[in-house]
Coordinates of C-alpha atoms and ligand atoms in Angstrom, one line a residue:
M807 CA 23.7 -42.5 38.1
E808 CA 23.8 -40.2 34.8
K809 CA 20.5 -40.6 32.6
T810 CA 20.7 -41.7 29.3
I811 CA 18.0 -40.1 27.1
L812 CA 17.0 -40.9 23.6
T813 CA 15.1 -38.6 21.1
I814 CA 13.4 -40.6 18.6
D815 CA 12.2 -38.7 15.6
V816 CA 10.1 -40.0 12.8
D817 CA 11.7 -39.2 9.3
A818 CA 9.5 -37.1 7.2
F819 CA 6.5 -38.8 9.1
F820 CA 3.4 -37.5 7.2
A821 CA 5.3 -38.3 3.8
Q822 CA 6.2 -41.7 4.8
V823 CA 2.6 -42.6 5.9
E824 CA 1.2 -41.5 2.5
E825 CA 4.2 -43.7 0.8
I826 CA 2.8 -46.9 2.9
K827 CA -0.8 -46.1 1.9
N828 CA 0.4 -45.5 -1.8
P829 CA 3.7 -47.1 -2.5
K830 CA 4.0 -45.6 -6.1
Y831 CA 4.6 -42.2 -4.3
K832 CA 7.9 -43.8 -3.1
K833 CA 9.7 -42.9 -6.2
K834 CA 8.1 -39.5 -6.6
P835 CA 8.5 -36.1 -5.0
I836 CA 5.4 -35.6 -2.8
A837 CA 4.7 -33.0 -0.1
I838 CA 1.8 -32.9 2.4
G839 CA 0.0 -29.6 2.6
K840 CA -3.6 -28.0 2.1
K841 CA -4.3 -24.9 0.2
I842 CA -6.9 -22.6 1.4
N843 CA -8.0 -19.7 -0.7
G844 CA -5.1 -20.7 -3.1
K845 CA -2.4 -20.1 -0.2
G846 CA -0.8 -22.8 2.1
V847 CA 2.5 -23.9 3.3
I848 CA 4.1 -27.5 3.0
S849 CA 3.8 -29.3 6.3
T850 CA 6.3 -31.9 5.2
C851 CA 7.8 -33.6 2.4
N852 CA 9.6 -36.8 1.3
Y853 CA 13.4 -36.9 0.7
I854 CA 12.9 -36.9 -3.0
A855 CA 11.1 -33.5 -2.8
R856 CA 13.9 -32.4 -0.4
K857 CA 16.5 -32.9 -3.2
Y858 CA 14.9 -30.3 -5.1
G859 CA 15.2 -27.9 -2.1
V860 CA 11.6 -28.2 -0.8
Y861 CA 11.4 -27.7 2.6
S862 CA 8.8 -27.8 5.5
G863 CA 7.0 -24.6 6.1
E864 CA 7.7 -23.4 2.5
P865 CA 4.8 -21.6 0.8
I866 CA 3.2 -24.3 -1.6
F867 CA 3.6 -22.0 -4.7
K868 CA 7.3 -21.6 -4.2
A869 CA 8.0 -25.4 -3.7
K870 CA 6.1 -25.9 -6.9
K871 CA 8.2 -23.7 -8.6
K872 CA 11.5 -25.4 -7.5
C873 CA 9.8 -28.8 -8.2
V874 CA 7.2 -28.7 -11.0
N875 CA 6.4 -32.5 -10.6
L876 CA 5.5 -32.0 -6.9
I877 CA 2.6 -34.1 -5.7
L878 CA 0.7 -32.3 -3.1
I879 CA -1.3 -34.5 -1.0
E880 CA -3.7 -33.1 1.7
P881 CA -3.2 -34.1 5.4
N882 CA -5.0 -37.3 6.6
F883 CA -4.5 -37.0 10.4
N884 CA -6.4 -40.0 11.2
D885 CA -3.6 -42.1 9.3
Y886 CA -1.0 -40.2 11.0
I887 CA -2.5 -40.8 14.7
F888 CA -2.9 -44.4 13.8
Y889 CA 0.7 -44.8 12.8
S890 CA 1.9 -42.6 15.6
E891 CA 0.2 -44.7 18.4
K892 CA 1.7 -47.9 16.8
I893 CA 5.1 -46.3 17.0
F894 CA 4.8 -44.9 20.4
K895 CA 3.7 -48.4 21.6
I896 CA 6.7 -50.0 20.2
I897 CA 8.9 -47.5 22.1
N898 CA 6.7 -48.0 25.2
S899 CA 7.6 -51.8 25.1
F900 CA 11.2 -50.9 25.7
S901 CA 10.9 -48.1 28.3
N902 CA 7.7 -46.6 29.7
I903 CA 9.5 -43.2 30.6
I904 CA 8.5 -41.3 27.5
E905 CA 7.8 -37.7 26.9
I906 CA 5.7 -37.4 23.8
S907 CA 6.6 -34.0 22.3
S908 CA 4.6 -34.2 19.1
I909 CA 2.7 -36.7 16.9
D910 CA 6.2 -38.0 15.6
E911 CA 8.8 -37.2 18.2
C912 CA 9.6 -38.4 21.7
Y913 CA 12.1 -38.5 24.6
V914 CA 12.8 -41.9 26.1
D915 CA 14.7 -42.3 29.3
I916 CA 16.6 -45.7 28.7
T917 CA 18.9 -45.5 31.9
K918 CA 17.4 -48.9 33.2
L919 CA 18.2 -50.7 30.0
I920 CA 21.7 -49.7 30.1
K921 CA 22.1 -51.7 33.4
N922 CA 21.9 -54.9 31.4
N923 CA 25.4 -54.7 30.0
Q924 CA 24.4 -53.3 26.7
N925 CA 25.4 -49.7 25.6
A926 CA 22.8 -46.9 24.2
F927 CA 23.8 -47.5 20.9
F928 CA 22.7 -51.2 20.9
W929 CA 19.2 -50.3 22.3
A930 CA 18.8 -47.4 19.9
K931 CA 19.7 -49.6 17.1
K932 CA 17.0 -52.3 18.4
I933 CA 14.2 -49.8 18.7
Q934 CA 14.9 -48.3 15.5
S935 CA 14.9 -51.8 13.7
K936 CA 11.9 -52.9 15.4
I937 CA 10.0 -50.0 14.4
F938 CA 11.3 -50.5 10.6
N939 CA 10.5 -54.2 10.9
D940 CA 7.0 -54.0 12.3
L941 CA 5.7 -50.8 10.3
K942 CA 8.4 -49.8 7.5
I943 CA 8.8 -46.7 9.0
T944 CA 12.1 -45.1 9.5
V945 CA 13.1 -43.1 12.5
S946 CA 16.2 -41.3 13.3
I947 CA 17.5 -41.3 17.1
G948 CA 19.8 -39.2 19.0
I949 CA 21.5 -40.4 22.3
S950 CA 22.8 -38.2 25.1
N951 CA 23.1 -37.6 28.9
R952 CA 21.3 -34.4 28.2
K953 CA 17.5 -33.8 26.7
I954 CA 18.6 -31.1 24.4
L955 CA 21.7 -32.6 23.2
A956 CA 19.7 -36.0 22.3
K957 CA 17.3 -33.9 20.3
I958 CA 20.2 -32.1 18.5
A959 CA 21.7 -35.4 17.8
S960 CA 18.4 -36.8 16.6
K961 CA 18.6 -34.3 13.5
R962 CA 22.3 -35.0 12.7
K963 CA 22.3 -38.4 10.9
K964 CA 18.6 -38.2 9.1
P965 CA 17.1 -40.3 7.8
F966 CA 17.3 -43.6 9.4
G967 CA 20.4 -42.6 11.6
I968 CA 21.7 -42.9 15.2
Y969 CA 24.0 -40.2 16.6
S970 CA 25.1 -39.5 19.9
I971 CA 26.3 -36.2 21.6
Y972 CA 27.2 -36.5 25.2
Q973 CA 28.0 -33.5 27.3
N974 CA 31.7 -34.0 27.3
E975 CA 31.7 -34.3 23.5
I976 CA 30.0 -30.9 22.8
K977 CA 33.4 -29.3 21.7
E978 CA 34.0 -31.7 18.9
K979 CA 30.5 -32.8 17.9
L980 CA 28.6 -29.5 18.2
W981 CA 30.8 -26.5 18.7
L982 CA 32.6 -27.2 15.3
L983 CA 29.2 -27.0 13.3
P984 CA 28.1 -23.6 11.3
I985 CA 25.6 -21.8 13.1
N986 CA 23.1 -22.2 10.5
E987 CA 22.9 -25.7 11.5
F988 CA 22.1 -25.3 15.1
H989 CA 18.4 -26.0 15.6
G990 CA 16.3 -23.0 16.1
I991 CA 18.4 -20.7 13.8
G992 CA 17.1 -20.1 10.7
L993 CA 19.2 -18.5 7.6
Q994 CA 18.0 -15.0 8.7
T995 CA 19.2 -15.3 12.1
A996 CA 22.5 -17.1 11.1
R997 CA 23.0 -14.2 8.8
K998 CA 22.7 -11.8 11.8
F999 CA 25.5 -14.0 13.4
N1000 CA 27.7 -14.0 10.4
N1001 CA 27.4 -9.9 10.0
L1002 CA 29.1 -9.8 13.4
N1003 CA 31.8 -12.2 12.6
L1004 CA 30.2 -15.3 14.4
Y1005 CA 30.3 -18.5 12.3
K1006 CA 30.2 -21.3 14.5
V1007 CA 28.0 -23.0 17.3
E1008 CA 31.0 -22.4 19.5
D1009 CA 30.7 -18.6 19.0
L1010 CA 26.9 -18.9 20.4
A1011 CA 28.1 -21.1 23.1
K1012 CA 30.6 -18.5 24.4
L1013 CA 28.5 -15.5 23.4
K1014 CA 27.9 -14.0 26.6
K1015 CA 31.5 -13.1 27.3
K1016 CA 31.6 -11.4 23.9
D1017 CA 30.9 -7.8 22.8
Q1018 CA 28.5 -8.9 20.1
Y1019 CA 26.2 -10.4 23.1
T1020 CA 24.2 -7.0 23.6
I1021 CA 23.8 -6.1 19.9
L1022 CA 22.4 -9.7 19.2
R1023 CA 20.3 -10.0 22.4
N1024 CA 18.5 -6.6 21.3
M1025 CA 17.8 -8.2 17.9
I1026 CA 16.6 -11.4 19.0
G1027 CA 15.3 -11.1 22.2
K1028 CA 15.1 -13.6 25.4
N1029 CA 15.3 -16.5 22.8
L1030 CA 18.8 -15.9 22.5
D1031 CA 19.8 -16.9 26.0
L1032 CA 18.0 -20.0 25.6
L1033 CA 19.9 -20.8 22.5
I1034 CA 23.0 -20.0 24.5
D1035 CA 22.2 -22.6 27.0
E1036 CA 21.3 -25.1 24.6
A1037 CA 24.7 -24.7 22.6
N1038 CA 26.3 -25.6 26.2
G1039 CA 24.1 -28.6 26.7
I1040 CA 22.2 -26.9 29.6
G1041 CA 18.3 -27.4 29.9
N1042 CA 15.7 -29.3 31.8
D1043 CA 16.7 -33.0 31.9
N1044 CA 13.5 -34.3 33.3
L1045 CA 10.9 -36.1 31.1
D1046 CA 7.3 -35.0 31.3
T1047 CA 5.7 -38.3 31.3
K1048 CA 2.2 -37.1 32.4
E1049 CA 0.8 -37.8 29.2
K1050 CA 0.5 -41.6 29.9
D1051 CA -2.4 -42.4 29.2
L1052 CA -5.8 -42.2 30.1
K1053 CA -7.8 -44.3 27.7
S1054 CA -11.4 -43.4 28.8
I1055 CA -13.3 -41.6 31.4
S1056 CA -16.5 -42.8 32.6
F1057 CA -19.0 -42.1 35.5
H1058 CA -22.0 -43.9 36.1
E1059 CA -24.9 -44.2 38.8
T1060 CA -26.7 -47.0 40.0
F1061 CA -30.4 -46.6 41.1
K1062 CA -32.1 -48.3 44.0
A1063 CA -35.4 -48.3 42.3
P1064 CA -35.8 -48.1 38.5
I1065 CA -36.3 -44.7 37.1
L1066 CA -38.5 -43.7 34.2
D1067 CA -39.0 -39.8 34.4
Y1068 CA -37.1 -38.2 31.4
K1069 CA -36.4 -35.1 33.5
I1070 CA -34.8 -37.1 36.5
L1071 CA -32.8 -39.1 34.1
I1072 CA -31.3 -36.1 31.9
A1073 CA -30.6 -34.3 35.3
K1074 CA -28.6 -37.4 36.3
L1075 CA -26.7 -37.5 32.9
K1076 CA -26.0 -33.9 33.3
K1077 CA -24.2 -34.6 36.6
L1078 CA -22.3 -37.4 35.3
T1079 CA -21.2 -35.5 32.2
I1080 CA -20.1 -32.4 34.3
K1081 CA -17.8 -35.0 36.2
A1082 CA -16.5 -36.5 33.2
V1083 CA -15.9 -33.3 31.5
Q1084 CA -14.2 -31.8 34.6
K1085 CA -11.9 -34.7 34.7
L1086 CA -11.2 -34.4 31.0
N1087 CA -10.1 -30.8 31.5
Y1088 CA -8.2 -31.4 34.6
R1089 CA -6.2 -33.8 32.6
N1090 CA -5.8 -31.3 29.6
L1091 CA -7.5 -33.7 27.4
A1092 CA -10.0 -33.8 24.8
T1093 CA -12.4 -36.5 23.4
R1094 CA -13.5 -37.8 20.1
V1095 CA -16.1 -40.5 21.5
V1096 CA -19.0 -39.8 23.6
F1097 CA -20.8 -43.1 24.9
L1098 CA -24.0 -43.6 27.0
I1099 CA -24.1 -46.7 29.0
T1100 CA -27.4 -48.0 30.2
K1101 CA -29.0 -50.9 32.0
D1102 CA -32.6 -51.5 31.9
N1103 CA -35.0 -52.9 34.5
K1104 CA -35.2 -56.4 32.8
S1105 CA -31.6 -57.3 32.9
E1106 CA -30.8 -59.2 35.8
S1107 CA -27.2 -59.8 35.5
R1108 CA -24.6 -57.9 37.9
I1109 CA -22.5 -55.1 36.5
E1110 CA -19.0 -56.2 36.1
N1111 CA -16.2 -54.5 37.8
T1112 CA -15.2 -52.5 34.7
I1113 CA -17.7 -50.8 32.3
E1114 CA -15.6 -52.0 29.3
K1115 CA -15.7 -55.5 30.3
A1116 CA -19.4 -55.4 31.2
I1117 CA -19.9 -53.6 27.6
L1118 CA -17.8 -56.6 26.1
L1119 CA -20.1 -59.1 27.8
R1120 CA -23.1 -57.2 26.8
K1121 CA -24.4 -57.1 30.2
I1122 CA -25.0 -53.5 29.8
K1123 CA -25.7 -51.5 26.8
S1124 CA -23.6 -48.9 25.3
K1125 CA -24.3 -46.2 22.2
R1126 CA -21.7 -44.0 21.1
I1127 CA -21.0 -41.2 18.8
L1128 CA -17.6 -40.7 17.0
L1129 CA -17.2 -36.9 16.5
D1130 CA -15.3 -35.4 13.7
H1131 CA -13.2 -33.5 15.9
Y1132 CA -11.6 -33.5 19.5
E1133 CA -13.9 -31.7 21.9
D1134 CA -13.5 -30.5 25.5
N1135 CA -16.5 -28.2 25.9
F1136 CA -19.3 -29.2 28.3
E1137 CA -22.3 -27.8 26.4
I1138 CA -21.0 -29.6 23.2
I1139 CA -20.1 -33.0 24.9
F1140 CA -23.6 -32.8 26.8
S1141 CA -25.4 -32.1 23.7
F1142 CA -24.2 -35.5 22.0
V1143 CA -25.0 -37.3 25.5
L1144 CA -28.6 -35.8 25.1
K1145 CA -28.7 -36.9 21.4
L1146 CA -27.8 -40.3 22.2
F1147 CA -30.3 -40.6 25.0
D1148 CA -33.0 -39.0 22.8
D1149 CA -32.1 -41.3 19.9
H1150 CA -32.1 -44.5 21.7
Y1151 CA -33.5 -44.4 25.1
Q1152 CA -36.8 -42.6 25.6
E1153 CA -39.8 -44.1 27.3
K1154 CA -37.6 -46.8 29.2
E1155 CA -37.0 -47.6 32.8
F1156 CA -33.3 -47.8 33.9
N1157 CA -31.7 -48.7 37.2
F1158 CA -28.2 -47.9 35.7
I1159 CA -26.8 -45.0 33.7
G1160 CA -23.4 -43.8 32.8
V1161 CA -21.6 -41.2 30.6
G1162 CA -18.3 -42.1 28.8
L1163 CA -15.7 -40.1 26.9
G1164 CA -13.2 -42.1 24.8
E1165 CA -10.2 -41.6 22.3
L1166 CA -8.7 -39.1 24.3
K1167 CA -5.7 -36.9 23.4
N1168 CA -3.7 -34.4 25.4
K1169 CA -4.6 -31.0 23.9
I1170 CA -1.0 -29.6 23.9
Y1171 CA -0.2 -32.9 21.6
L1172 CA -3.3 -32.0 19.4
K1173 CA -2.4 -28.6 19.0
K1174 CA 1.1 -29.5 17.7
Q1175 CA 0.0 -32.1 15.4
M1176 CA -2.9 -30.2 14.0
K1177 CA -1.4 -27.0 13.4
F1178 CA -2.0 -27.3 9.6
D1179 CA -5.4 -28.2 9.9
D1180 CA -7.7 -25.1 9.7
D1181 CA -10.6 -26.5 11.2
F1182 CA -8.5 -27.1 14.2
N1183 CA -7.1 -23.7 14.2
E1184 CA -10.4 -22.2 14.1
Y1185 CA -11.3 -24.5 17.1
F1186 CA -8.6 -23.1 19.1
I1187 CA -9.4 -19.6 18.3
K1188 CA -12.8 -20.4 19.4
K1189 CA -11.6 -21.8 22.4
E1190 CA -9.5 -19.0 23.4
N1191 CA -12.5 -16.8 23.0
K1192 CA -14.2 -19.1 25.1
T1193 CA -11.9 -18.8 28.0
I1194 CA -12.6 -15.0 28.2
N1195 CA -16.3 -16.0 28.7
S1196 CA -15.6 -18.8 30.8
K1197 CA -16.6 -17.1 34.2
L1198 CA -19.9 -16.3 32.6
D1199 CA -20.2 -19.9 31.3
D1200 CA -19.5 -21.3 34.7
L1201 CA -22.1 -19.1 36.0
I1202 CA -24.7 -20.2 33.5
L1203 CA -24.0 -23.7 34.2
N1204 CA -24.2 -23.4 37.7
I1205 CA -27.6 -21.7 37.6
N1206 CA -28.9 -24.4 35.2
S1207 CA -27.7 -27.1 37.2
F1208 CA -29.3 -25.7 40.5
F1209 CA -32.6 -25.6 38.5
N1210 CA -31.8 -29.0 36.7
Q1211 CA -32.9 -27.4 33.5
K1212 CA -31.6 -25.2 30.8
I1213 CA -33.3 -22.0 31.9
L1214 CA -30.4 -19.6 31.0
I1215 CA -28.4 -19.6 27.6
K1216 CA -26.4 -17.1 25.9
G1217 CA -27.8 -15.5 22.9
N1218 CA -25.2 -16.5 20.6
Y1219 CA -26.3 -20.2 21.0
L1220 CA -29.4 -19.1 19.2
L1221 CA -27.9 -17.6 16.1
K1222 CA -28.4 -19.4 12.8
D1223 CA -24.7 -19.5 11.9
N1224 CA -23.8 -21.0 15.2
K1225 CA -22.2 -24.3 14.3
Y1226 CA -23.5 -26.1 17.4
Q1227 CA -27.0 -24.7 17.5
D1228 CA -28.5 -27.8 16.6
R1229 CA -26.5 -29.9 18.7
S1230 CA -26.4 -27.8 21.9
F1231 CA -29.8 -28.5 22.9
S1232 CA -32.3 -31.5 23.0
N1233 CA -35.2 -31.2 20.7
R1234 CA -37.4 -30.1 23.7
D1235 CA -35.2 -27.1 24.5
Q1236 CA -35.5 -25.9 21.0
I1237 CA -39.1 -26.3 20.8
K1238 CA -39.2 -24.2 24.0
F1239 CA -37.0 -21.4 22.6
K1240 CA -39.2 -21.6 19.5
A1241 CA -42.4 -21.2 21.7
W1242 CA -40.6 -18.1 23.1
G1243 CA -40.8 -16.4 19.7
K1244 CA -36.8 -16.2 19.6
Ligands
MG516 MG1 10.1 -35.7 12.5

């Protein structure tokens, strides 16, 4: 049976969230963006601002020239994540075959729903209304039997629209469009086509048979072949649903006899943290909450079958730290585990100890949603540098694990300007390093 795929895309998502928080913005031109050293681009803007010609990706100073009254709002990613999760939760109640492609866009396979005698438009309308009724947020929906066509269709009737383009309709619904309206083709690329007498999406779709192909292929590169496939509705139609969703990762250990020794407990915590971070990275996730779970000798009650349940029933204790960013690095995560332990649990005996990571996000998804956030870019740049060094890091980690203490570290962790200097080590370690005169 043919698939029915929806692309659901929130209209001017960040702007809608800001309007919900601050209803007076609804009647004013607003844009979300952040200036750094006086420069910056618009991340998104509401439809009033769009009437002035302001668009996503435009430099802020240019947008301000077009629209002098433009209100610039700094992005509040926590709010966007909050609403994004609510939206995906509603969509998930209709079908759990979802591929989340960014903070405000996803593909949903509704093939199963169609079996119940209702057509795709009925379900699209139902999902759209449910999101609007519950959250006062408008989305636009594209319907198709092909993923790429559903995506293209979702952009055709914005805002608050529903449109379908099935494979057998591309001639009427897609090929007649001017080439600059095809997604992925900006004004400059469109001009290259126009200069060669190519004006419609149909010209793109049939380009391989035309003389202009070689000229454009040299100008545009590999991307051109992809665009040609897309203009023909050809692409991978499988939904990547892997993201669904680990809420937390935790590992724990129960001891036969209670343990008091600080060094032994730290070594246990380290092993548990290594396991948790390995799982985190294996699933391509990053975490924002680090928690430590303990049960001391006095408490007689049995551990419940899930840690969350046990915490809820207060049969075990949990202390947590909410980080100001998403993290996936062992050294840093372990430094928070140590901090929790040093702050709350020294000089106690335990017969149960565990490490948990919560508020998990897929890193691809984070990278997309945070692309306008400087700190986040910085984080990923750091991360890329890190992968170059990762073999060395692994070696250091292995040696340290073998000796059960931090006997080797990299010099740059000792530099004053290292952001994580204070957090990377327990107080004890820092005292040690100071004692060495470094
Ligand atoms: Mg959108």
